[in-house]
Coordinates of C-alpha atoms in Angstrom, one line a residue:
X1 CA 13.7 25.4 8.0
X2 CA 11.4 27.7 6.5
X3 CA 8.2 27.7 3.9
X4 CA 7.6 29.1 1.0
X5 CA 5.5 32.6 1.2
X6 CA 5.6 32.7 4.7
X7 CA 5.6 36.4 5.6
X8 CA 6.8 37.6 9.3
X9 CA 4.6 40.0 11.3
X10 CA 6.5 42.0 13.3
X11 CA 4.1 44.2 14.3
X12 CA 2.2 41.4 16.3
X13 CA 4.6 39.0 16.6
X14 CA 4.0 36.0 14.6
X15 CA 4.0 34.5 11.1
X16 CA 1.3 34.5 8.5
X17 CA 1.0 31.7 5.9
X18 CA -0.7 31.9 2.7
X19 CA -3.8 29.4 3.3
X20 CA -2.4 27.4 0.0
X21 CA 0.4 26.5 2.4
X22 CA -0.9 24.9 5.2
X23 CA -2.6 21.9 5.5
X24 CA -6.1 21.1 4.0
X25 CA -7.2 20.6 7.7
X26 CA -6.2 23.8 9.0
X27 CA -9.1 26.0 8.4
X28 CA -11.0 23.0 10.3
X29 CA -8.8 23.5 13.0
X30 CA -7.8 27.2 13.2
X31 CA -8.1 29.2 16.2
X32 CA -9.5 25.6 17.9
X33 CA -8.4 25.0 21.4
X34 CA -10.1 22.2 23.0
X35 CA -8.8 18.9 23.3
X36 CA -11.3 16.2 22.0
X37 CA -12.8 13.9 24.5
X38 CA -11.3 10.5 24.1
X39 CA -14.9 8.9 23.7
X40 CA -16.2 11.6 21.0
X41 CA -13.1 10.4 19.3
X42 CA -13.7 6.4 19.6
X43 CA -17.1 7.5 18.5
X44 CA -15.9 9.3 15.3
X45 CA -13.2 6.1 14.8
X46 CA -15.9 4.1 14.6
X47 CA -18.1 6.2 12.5
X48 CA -14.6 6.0 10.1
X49 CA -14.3 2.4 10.0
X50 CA -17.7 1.6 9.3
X51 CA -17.9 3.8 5.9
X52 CA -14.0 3.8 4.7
X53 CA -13.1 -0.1 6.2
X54 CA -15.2 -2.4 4.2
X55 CA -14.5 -0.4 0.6
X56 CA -10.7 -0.4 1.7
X57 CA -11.0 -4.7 2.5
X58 CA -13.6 -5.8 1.2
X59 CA -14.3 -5.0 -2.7
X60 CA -11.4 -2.9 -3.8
X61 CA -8.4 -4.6 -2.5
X62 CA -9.8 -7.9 -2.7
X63 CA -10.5 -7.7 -5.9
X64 CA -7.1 -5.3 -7.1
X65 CA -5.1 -8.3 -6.1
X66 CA -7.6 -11.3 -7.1
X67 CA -7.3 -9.4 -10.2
X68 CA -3.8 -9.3 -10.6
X69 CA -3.2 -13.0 -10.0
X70 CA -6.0 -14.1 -12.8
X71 CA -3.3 -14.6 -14.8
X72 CA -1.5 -17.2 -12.5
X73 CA -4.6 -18.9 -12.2
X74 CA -5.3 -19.0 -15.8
X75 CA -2.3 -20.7 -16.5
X76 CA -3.8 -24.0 -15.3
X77 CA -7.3 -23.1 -16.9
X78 CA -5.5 -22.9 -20.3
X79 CA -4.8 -19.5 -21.4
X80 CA -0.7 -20.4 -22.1
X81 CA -2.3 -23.2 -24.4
X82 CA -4.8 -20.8 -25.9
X83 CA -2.8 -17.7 -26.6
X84 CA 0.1 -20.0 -27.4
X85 CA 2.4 -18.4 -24.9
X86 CA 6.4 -19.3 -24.4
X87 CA 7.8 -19.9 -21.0
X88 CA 9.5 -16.6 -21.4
X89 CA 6.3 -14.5 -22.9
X90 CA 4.3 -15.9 -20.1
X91 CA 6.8 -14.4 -17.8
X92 CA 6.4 -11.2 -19.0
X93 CA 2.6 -11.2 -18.9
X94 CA 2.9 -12.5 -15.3
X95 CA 4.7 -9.6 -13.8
X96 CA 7.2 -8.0 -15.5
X97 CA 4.9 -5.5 -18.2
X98 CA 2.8 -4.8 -15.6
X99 CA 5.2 -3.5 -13.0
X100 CA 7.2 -1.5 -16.1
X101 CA 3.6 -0.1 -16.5
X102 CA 3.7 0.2 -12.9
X103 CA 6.8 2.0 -12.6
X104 CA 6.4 4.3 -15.4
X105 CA 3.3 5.7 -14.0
X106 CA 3.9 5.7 -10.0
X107 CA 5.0 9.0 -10.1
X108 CA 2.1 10.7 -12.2
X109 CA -0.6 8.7 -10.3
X110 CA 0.9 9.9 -7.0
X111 CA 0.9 13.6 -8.4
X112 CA -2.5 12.5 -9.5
X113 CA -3.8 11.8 -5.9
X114 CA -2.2 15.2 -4.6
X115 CA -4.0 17.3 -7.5
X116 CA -7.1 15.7 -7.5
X117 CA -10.0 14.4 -4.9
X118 CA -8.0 11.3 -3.9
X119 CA -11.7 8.9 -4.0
X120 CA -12.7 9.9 -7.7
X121 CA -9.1 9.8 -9.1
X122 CA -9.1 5.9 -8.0
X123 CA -12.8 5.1 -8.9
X124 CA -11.7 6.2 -12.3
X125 CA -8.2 3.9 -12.5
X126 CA -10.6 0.9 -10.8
X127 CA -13.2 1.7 -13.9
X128 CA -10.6 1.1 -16.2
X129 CA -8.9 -1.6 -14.9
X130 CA -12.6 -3.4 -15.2
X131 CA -12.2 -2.7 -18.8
X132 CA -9.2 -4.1 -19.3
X133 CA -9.7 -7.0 -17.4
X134 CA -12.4 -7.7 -19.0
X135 CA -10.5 -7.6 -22.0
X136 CA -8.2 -10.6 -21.4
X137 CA -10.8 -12.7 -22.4
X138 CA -10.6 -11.6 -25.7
X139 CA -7.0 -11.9 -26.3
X140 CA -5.4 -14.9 -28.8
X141 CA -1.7 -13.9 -28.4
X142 CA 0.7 -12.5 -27.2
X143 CA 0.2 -8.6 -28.0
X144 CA -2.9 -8.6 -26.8
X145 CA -2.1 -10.1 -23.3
X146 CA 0.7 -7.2 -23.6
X147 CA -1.4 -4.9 -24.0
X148 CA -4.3 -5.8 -21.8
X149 CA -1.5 -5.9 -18.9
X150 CA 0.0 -2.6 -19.1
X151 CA -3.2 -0.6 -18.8
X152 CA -3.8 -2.9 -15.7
X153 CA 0.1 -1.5 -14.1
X154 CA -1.1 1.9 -15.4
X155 CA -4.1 1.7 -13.3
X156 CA -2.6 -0.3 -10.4
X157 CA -0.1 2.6 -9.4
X158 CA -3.2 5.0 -7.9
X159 CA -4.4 2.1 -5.3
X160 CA -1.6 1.1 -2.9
X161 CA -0.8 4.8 -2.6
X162 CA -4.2 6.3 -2.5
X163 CA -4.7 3.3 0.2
X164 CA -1.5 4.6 2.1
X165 CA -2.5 8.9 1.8
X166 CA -6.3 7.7 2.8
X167 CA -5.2 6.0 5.9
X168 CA -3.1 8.5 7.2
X169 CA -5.7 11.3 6.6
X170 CA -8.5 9.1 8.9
X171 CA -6.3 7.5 11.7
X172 CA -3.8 7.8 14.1
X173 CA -0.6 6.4 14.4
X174 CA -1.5 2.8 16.1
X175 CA -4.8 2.8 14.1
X176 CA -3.1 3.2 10.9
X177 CA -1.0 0.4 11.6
X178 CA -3.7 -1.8 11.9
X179 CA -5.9 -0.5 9.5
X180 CA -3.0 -1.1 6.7
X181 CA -2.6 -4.6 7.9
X182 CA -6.3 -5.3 7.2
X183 CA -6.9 -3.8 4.0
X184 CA -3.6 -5.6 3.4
X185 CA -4.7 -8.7 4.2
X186 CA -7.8 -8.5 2.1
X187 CA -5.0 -9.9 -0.5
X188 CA -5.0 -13.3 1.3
X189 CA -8.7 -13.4 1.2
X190 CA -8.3 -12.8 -2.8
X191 CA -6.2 -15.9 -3.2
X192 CA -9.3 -17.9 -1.6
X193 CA -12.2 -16.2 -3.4
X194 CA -9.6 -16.6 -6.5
X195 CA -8.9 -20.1 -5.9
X196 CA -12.9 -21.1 -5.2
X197 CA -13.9 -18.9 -8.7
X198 CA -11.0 -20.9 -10.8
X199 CA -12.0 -23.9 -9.3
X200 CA -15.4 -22.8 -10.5
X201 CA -14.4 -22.0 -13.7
X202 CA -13.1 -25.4 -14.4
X203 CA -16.6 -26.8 -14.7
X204 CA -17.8 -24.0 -16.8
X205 CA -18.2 -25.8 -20.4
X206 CA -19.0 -23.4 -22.8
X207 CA -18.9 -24.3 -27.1
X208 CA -16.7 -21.3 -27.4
X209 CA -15.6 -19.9 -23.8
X210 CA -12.7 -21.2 -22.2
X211 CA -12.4 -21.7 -18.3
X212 CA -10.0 -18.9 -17.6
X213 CA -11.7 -16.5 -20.2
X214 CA -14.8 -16.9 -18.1
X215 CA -12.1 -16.0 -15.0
X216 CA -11.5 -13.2 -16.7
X217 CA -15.1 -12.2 -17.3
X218 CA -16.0 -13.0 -13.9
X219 CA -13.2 -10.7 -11.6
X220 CA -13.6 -8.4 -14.2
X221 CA -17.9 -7.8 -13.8
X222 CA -16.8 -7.4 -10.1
X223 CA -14.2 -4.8 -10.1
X224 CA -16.4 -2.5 -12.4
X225 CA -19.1 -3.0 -9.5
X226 CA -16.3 -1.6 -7.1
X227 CA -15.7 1.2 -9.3
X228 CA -19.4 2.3 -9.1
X229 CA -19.5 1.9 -5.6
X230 CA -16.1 4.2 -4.9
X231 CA -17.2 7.1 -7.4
X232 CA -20.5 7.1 -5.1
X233 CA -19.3 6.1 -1.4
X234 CA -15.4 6.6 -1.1
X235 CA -14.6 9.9 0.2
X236 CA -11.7 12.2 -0.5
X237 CA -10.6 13.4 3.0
X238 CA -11.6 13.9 6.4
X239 CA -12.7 17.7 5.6
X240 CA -15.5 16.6 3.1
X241 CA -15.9 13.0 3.9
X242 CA -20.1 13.5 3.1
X243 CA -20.7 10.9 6.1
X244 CA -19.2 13.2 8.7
X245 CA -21.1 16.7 9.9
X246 CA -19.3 19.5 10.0
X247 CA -18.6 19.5 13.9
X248 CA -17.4 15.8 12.7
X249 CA -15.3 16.5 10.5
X250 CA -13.2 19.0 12.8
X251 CA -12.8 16.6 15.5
X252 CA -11.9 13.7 12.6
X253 CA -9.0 16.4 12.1
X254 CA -8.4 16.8 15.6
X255 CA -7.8 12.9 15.9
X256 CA -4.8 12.9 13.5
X257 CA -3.3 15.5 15.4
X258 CA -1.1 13.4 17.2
X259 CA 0.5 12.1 13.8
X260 CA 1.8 15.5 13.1
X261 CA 1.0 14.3 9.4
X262 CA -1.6 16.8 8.5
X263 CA -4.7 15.9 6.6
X264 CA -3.3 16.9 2.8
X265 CA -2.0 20.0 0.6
X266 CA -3.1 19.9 -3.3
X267 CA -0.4 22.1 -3.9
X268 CA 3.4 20.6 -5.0
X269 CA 6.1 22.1 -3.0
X270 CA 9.1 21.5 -5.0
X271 CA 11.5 21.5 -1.8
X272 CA 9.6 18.9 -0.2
X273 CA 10.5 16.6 -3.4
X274 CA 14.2 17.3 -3.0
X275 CA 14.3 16.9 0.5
X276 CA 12.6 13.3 -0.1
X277 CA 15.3 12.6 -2.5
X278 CA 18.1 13.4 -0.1
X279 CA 16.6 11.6 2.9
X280 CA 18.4 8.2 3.8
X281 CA 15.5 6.3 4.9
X282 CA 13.6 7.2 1.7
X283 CA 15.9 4.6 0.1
X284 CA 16.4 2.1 2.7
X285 CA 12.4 1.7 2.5
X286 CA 13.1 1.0 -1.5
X287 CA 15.9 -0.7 -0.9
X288 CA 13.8 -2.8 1.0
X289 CA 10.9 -2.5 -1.0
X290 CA 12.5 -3.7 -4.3
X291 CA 14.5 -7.0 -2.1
X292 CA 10.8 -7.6 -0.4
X293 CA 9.3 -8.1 -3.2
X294 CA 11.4 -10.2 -5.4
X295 CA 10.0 -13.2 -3.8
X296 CA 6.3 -12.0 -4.2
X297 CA 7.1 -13.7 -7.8
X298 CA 5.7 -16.4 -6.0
X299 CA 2.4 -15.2 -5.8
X300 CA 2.0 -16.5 -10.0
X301 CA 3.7 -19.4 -9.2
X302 CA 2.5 -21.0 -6.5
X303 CA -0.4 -22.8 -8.2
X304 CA 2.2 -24.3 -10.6
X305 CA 4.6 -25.2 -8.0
X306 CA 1.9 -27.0 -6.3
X307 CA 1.3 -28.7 -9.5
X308 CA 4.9 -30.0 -9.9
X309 CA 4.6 -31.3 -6.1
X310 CA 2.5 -34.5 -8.1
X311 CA -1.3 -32.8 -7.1
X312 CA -3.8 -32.9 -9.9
X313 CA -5.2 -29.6 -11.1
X314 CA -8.3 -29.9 -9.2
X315 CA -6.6 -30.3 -5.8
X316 CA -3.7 -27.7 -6.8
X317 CA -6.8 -24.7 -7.2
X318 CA -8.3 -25.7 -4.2
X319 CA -4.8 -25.8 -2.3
X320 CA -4.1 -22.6 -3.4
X321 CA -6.1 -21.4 -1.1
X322 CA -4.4 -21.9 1.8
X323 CA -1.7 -19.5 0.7
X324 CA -4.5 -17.1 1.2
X325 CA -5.5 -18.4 4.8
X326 CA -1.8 -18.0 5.8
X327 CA -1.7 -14.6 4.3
X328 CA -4.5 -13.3 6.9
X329 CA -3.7 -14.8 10.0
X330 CA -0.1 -14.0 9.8
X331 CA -0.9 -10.0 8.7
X332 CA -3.4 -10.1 11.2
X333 CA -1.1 -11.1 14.4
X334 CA 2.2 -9.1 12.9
X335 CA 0.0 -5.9 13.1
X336 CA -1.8 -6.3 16.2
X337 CA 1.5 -6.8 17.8
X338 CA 3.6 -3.9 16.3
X339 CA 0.3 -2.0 17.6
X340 CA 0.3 -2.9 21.2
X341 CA 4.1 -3.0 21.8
X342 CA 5.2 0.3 21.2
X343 CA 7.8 1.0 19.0
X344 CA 8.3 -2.7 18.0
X345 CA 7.5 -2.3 14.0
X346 CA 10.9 -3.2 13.0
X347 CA 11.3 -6.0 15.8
X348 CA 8.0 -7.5 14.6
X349 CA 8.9 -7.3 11.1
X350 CA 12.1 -8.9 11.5
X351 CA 10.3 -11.9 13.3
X352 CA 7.8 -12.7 10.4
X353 CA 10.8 -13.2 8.1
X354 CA 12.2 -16.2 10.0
X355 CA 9.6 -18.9 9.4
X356 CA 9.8 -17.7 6.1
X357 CA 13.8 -18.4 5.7
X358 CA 12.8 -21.8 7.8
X359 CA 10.3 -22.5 4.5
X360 CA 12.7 -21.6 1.8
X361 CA 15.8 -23.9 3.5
X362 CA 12.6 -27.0 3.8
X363 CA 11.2 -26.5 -0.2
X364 CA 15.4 -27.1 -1.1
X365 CA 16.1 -29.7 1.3
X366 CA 13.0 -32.4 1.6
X367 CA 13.2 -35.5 -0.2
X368 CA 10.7 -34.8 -3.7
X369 CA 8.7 -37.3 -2.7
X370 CA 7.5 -35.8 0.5
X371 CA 4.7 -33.7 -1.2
X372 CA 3.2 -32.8 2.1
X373 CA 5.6 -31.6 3.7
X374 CA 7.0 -29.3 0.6
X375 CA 3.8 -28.3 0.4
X376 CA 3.7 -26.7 4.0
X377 CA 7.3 -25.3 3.4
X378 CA 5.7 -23.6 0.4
X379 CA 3.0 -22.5 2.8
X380 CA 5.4 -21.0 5.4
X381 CA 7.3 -19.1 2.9
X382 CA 4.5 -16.7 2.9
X383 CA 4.8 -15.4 6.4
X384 CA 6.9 -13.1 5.3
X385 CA 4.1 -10.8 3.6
X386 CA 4.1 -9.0 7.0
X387 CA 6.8 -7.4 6.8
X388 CA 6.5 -5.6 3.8
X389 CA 2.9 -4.2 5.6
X390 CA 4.5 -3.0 8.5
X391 CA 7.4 -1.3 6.2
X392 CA 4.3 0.2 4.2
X393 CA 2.4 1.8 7.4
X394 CA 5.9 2.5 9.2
X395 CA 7.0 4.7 6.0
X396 CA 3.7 7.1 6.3
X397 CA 3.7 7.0 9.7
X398 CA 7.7 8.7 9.6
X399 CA 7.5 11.0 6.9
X400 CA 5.7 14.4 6.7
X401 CA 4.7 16.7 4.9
X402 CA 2.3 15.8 2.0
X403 CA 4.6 16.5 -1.4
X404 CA 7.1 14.6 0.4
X405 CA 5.3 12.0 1.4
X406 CA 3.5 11.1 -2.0
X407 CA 7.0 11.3 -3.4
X408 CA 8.2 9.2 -0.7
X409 CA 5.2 6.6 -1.1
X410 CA 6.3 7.0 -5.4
X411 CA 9.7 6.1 -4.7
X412 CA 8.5 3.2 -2.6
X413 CA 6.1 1.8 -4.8
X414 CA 8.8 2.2 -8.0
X415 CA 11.0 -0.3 -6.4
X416 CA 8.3 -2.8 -5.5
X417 CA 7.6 -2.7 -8.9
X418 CA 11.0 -2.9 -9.7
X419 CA 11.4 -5.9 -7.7
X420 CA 8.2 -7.7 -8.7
X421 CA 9.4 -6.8 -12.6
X422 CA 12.6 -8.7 -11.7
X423 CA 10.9 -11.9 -9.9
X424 CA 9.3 -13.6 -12.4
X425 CA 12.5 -14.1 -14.7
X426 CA 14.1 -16.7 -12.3
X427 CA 11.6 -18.8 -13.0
X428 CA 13.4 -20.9 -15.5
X429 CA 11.9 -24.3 -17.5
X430 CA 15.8 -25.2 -16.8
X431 CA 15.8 -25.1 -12.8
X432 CA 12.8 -27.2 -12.6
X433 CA 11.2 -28.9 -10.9
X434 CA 13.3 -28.3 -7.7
X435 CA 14.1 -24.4 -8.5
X436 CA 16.9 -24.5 -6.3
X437 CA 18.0 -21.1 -7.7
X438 CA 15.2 -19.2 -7.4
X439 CA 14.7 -20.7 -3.6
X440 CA 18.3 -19.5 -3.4
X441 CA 17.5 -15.8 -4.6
X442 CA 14.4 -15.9 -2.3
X443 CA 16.4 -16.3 0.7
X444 CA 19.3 -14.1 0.2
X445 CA 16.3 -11.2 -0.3
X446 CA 14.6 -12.4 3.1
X447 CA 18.2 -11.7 5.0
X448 CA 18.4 -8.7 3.2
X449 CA 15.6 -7.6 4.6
X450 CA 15.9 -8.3 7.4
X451 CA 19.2 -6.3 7.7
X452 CA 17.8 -3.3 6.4
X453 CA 14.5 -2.9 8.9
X454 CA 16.9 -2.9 11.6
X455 CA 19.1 -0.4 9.7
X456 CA 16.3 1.8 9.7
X457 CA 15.7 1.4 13.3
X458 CA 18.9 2.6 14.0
X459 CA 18.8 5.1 12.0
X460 CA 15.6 6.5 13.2
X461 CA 16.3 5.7 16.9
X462 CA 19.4 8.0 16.5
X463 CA 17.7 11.0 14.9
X464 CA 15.1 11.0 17.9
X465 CA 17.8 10.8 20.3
X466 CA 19.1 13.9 17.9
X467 CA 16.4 15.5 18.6
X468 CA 15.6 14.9 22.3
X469 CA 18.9 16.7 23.0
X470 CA 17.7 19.8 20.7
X471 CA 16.8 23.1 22.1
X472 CA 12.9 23.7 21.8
X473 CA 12.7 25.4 18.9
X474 CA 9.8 27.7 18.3
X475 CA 10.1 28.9 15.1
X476 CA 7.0 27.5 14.0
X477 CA 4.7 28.3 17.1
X478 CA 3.1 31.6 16.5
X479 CA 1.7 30.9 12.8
X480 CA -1.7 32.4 11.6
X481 CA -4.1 32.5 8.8
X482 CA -6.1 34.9 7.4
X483 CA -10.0 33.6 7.2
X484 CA -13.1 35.4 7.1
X485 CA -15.8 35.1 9.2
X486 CA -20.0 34.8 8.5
X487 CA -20.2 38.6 8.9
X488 CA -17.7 39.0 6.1
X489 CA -14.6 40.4 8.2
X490 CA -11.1 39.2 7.9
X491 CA -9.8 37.7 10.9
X492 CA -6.3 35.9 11.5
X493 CA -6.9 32.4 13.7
X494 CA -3.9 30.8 15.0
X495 CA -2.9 27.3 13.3
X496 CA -1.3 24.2 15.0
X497 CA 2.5 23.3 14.1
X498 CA 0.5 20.0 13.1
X499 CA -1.2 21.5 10.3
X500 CA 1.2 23.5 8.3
X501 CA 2.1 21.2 6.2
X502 CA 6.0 20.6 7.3
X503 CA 8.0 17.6 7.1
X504 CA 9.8 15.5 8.8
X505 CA 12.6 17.5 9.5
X506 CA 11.3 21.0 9.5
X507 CA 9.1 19.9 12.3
X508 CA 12.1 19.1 15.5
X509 CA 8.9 17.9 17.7
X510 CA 8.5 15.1 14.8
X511 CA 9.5 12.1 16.5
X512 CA 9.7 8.9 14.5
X513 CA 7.7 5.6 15.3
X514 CA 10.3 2.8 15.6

């Protein structure tokens, strides 16, 4: 139950804790009393949205997944031609090297975002990936596609989880929910601006540019303009966020309180990485993760799915689209929901999946001929994009403690990768065009997800119960750190149980959002 280098004071009663221990927040907070006005703290939201919201939605995540899916809309542009690609190598460029990049370098990027200021460490992955986005456009085969794609998964691994540590320094436990869902979303908004550019870059005739090396050239000028504006703009964390004053940034710390998350702690606690390892739900949420996103092999595929319906290649880029569209409104209702019906994430999850089962059992069962109405099955097979946002906000929001939660967030985000890897290869020339087996595979992950939100309802349901029957337990109430004060003079100020940098189940006040 204890942490490390805690020393006992018997003498006054109470613990001390080295300041390296506690939470980044806690010298904000120490020895603070006062409850913050619920106005002041709308007031400082606000404040929060308007300088962190439109580089969380806007350029980055736009253009991280827009940047991603280049390659899916190249295919129709020419590149497979071009670069003289196999079924099998283009399957490999889709997805699968650039989630084994992704995997391989999960965990050092999330050590990366503990160690370092969590805003430069990402404009410097964005910078990079602008680079080698860039470089597509000068690939002819194979190797360099390979090669061009792996640094992209290297780079990829610092955004979703420096998205996920960023919104849970900032908000509270509703308005991360909501928050997640709209930087989230921004994805849908990629497939449209993605769509309108390829469309674009079909009437771009060029003596020795291709359509989708222009494509290339084009998402890749705007994600180095992202990376520019994040080194400059993006801050790290609530205690130096350089938009906040110093009486802001304390009651931006006092917000979060609630979460009993903490802000952050640069320094890696070794038992917090264990006890991750050893909790249950940590691998239910990859469990789920990896099923979740087996399907999302769609996201490539869609354009050429819509292609085999009988469209042309002008209407299929401009139908694309709608996938986008469909994306936005459904993230956007699933999250305002979970957030006004209290604990209903797992409910609300579970709900988005069945129009999405509905799409799957359509897409196998329509007559070919009905292009139209396979088209809208295709369309309501991505409904179920909202549940993987909820499961993203609802694992922050229930674990604790920052080691364990960017190993948490690294386990996570290795099995989406893992499951995104694994997508793209049942895509087979030999199951076209009705793909009944990979619209058999997509269904049997939906149920299984299904299944295992409510498993960790249960699970978490039970542990509060646990809990609620617990005697108080104090252990953790009397803790101080030493600080010193303008005139030079060592003083010991009292720190919250919020801010010490526990976990989950250290803290027995820690209840878990269902």
């Amino acid at each position: 139950m204890g942490l490390p280098d805690e020393k006992s004071d018997e003498k006054h009663g109470h613990l001390s804790f080295d300041t390296q221990q506690v939470d980044t927040g806690a010298q904000l907070v120490a020895g603070t009393h006062s409850s913050l006005d619920p106005t002041e703290s709308l007031r400082i939201r606000r404040k929060i949205d308007r300088h962190i919201l439109p580089l969380m939605c806007i350029p980055c995540n736009r253009i991280q997944f827009m940047d991603k899916t280049t390659l899916g809309s190249s295919a129709i542009l020419g590149i497979r031609r071009a670069a003289h690609l196999t079924t099998n190598q283009y399957n490999w460029l889709l997805g699968t090297i650039f989630y084994i990049s992704y995997l391989a370098f999960e965990f050092p990027q999330n050590l990366a975002l503990q160690r370092f200021p969590v805003g430069k460490w990402m404009s410097l992955n964005i910078l990079i990936w602008a680079v080698a986005l860039c470089s597509h456009a000068a690939c002819k085969d194979f190797a360099g596609l390979f090669a061009a794609r792996f640094v992209l998964g290297m780079c990829e691994g610092s955004i979703t989880a420096g998205f996920m540590i960023v919104s849970t320094m900032f908000y509270t436990r509703n308005e991360h929910v909501v928050r997640v869902g709209y930087w989230f979303l921004m994805n849908g908004t990629a497939q449209i601006i993605s769509g309108f550019i390829s469309f674009g870059s079909l009437h771009i005739h060029t003596g020795r540019f291709e359509p989708w090396q222009w494509l290339m050239i084009i998402t890749g000028t705007l994600t180095l303009i992202t990376a520019v504006l994040f080194f400059f703009l993006f801050p790290d964390s609530p205690t130096n966020a350089w938009f906040l004053t110093a009486e802001e940034r304390t009651k931006a710390v006092q917000r979060i309180k609630e979460n009993q998350t903490g802000v952050e702690n640069k320094h890696f606690k070794r038992e917090q990485m264990f006890e991750a390892l050893t909790d249950p739900k940590t691998w239910l949420f990859a469990l789920f993760a990896a099923l979740d996103n087996v399907p999302n092999s769609l996201t490539n595929q869609v354009q050429i799915i819509i292609l085999s319906f009988g469209f042309n290649t002008f209407q299929t880029t401009l139908l694309g689209c709608v996938s986008g569209v469909v994306e936005i409104v459904t993230i956007l209702s699933g999250v305002t929901i979970a957030s006004r019906i209290p604990n209903s994430r797992a409910w609300v999850g579970i709900a988005y999946f069945i129009p999405s089962l509905l799409g799957v059992f359509l897409v196998n069962f329509l007559p070919w001929h009905d292009k139209v109405g396979l088209l809208f099955s295709l369309w309501l097979t991505g409904v179920a994009v909202t549940g993987f946002v909820l499961a993203l906000a609802w694992v922050s929001q229930t674990t604790a403690g920052h080691t364990k939660k960017v190993t948490t967030n690294a386990i996570m985000l290795s099995a989406y990768c893992i499951g995104n890897a694994a997508g793209p290869f049942m895509w087979k020339d030999k199951y076209k065009p009705r793909n009944r087996v990979p619209w058999t595979i997509i269904g049997l992950c939906t149920l299984s997800c299904m299944v295992l939100l409510f498993s960790i309802r249960v699970l978490l349901a039970r542990e509060n119960k646990r809990r609620d029957l617990e005697l108080p337990d104090d252990t953790f109430d009397n803790v101080y750190v030493t600080n010193i004060d303008e005139d030079g003079n060592r003083v010991e100020l009292k720190v919250p149980k919020e801010f010490l940098d526990l976990t989950d189940r250290q803290n027995r006040d820690f209840r878990y959002v269902l």
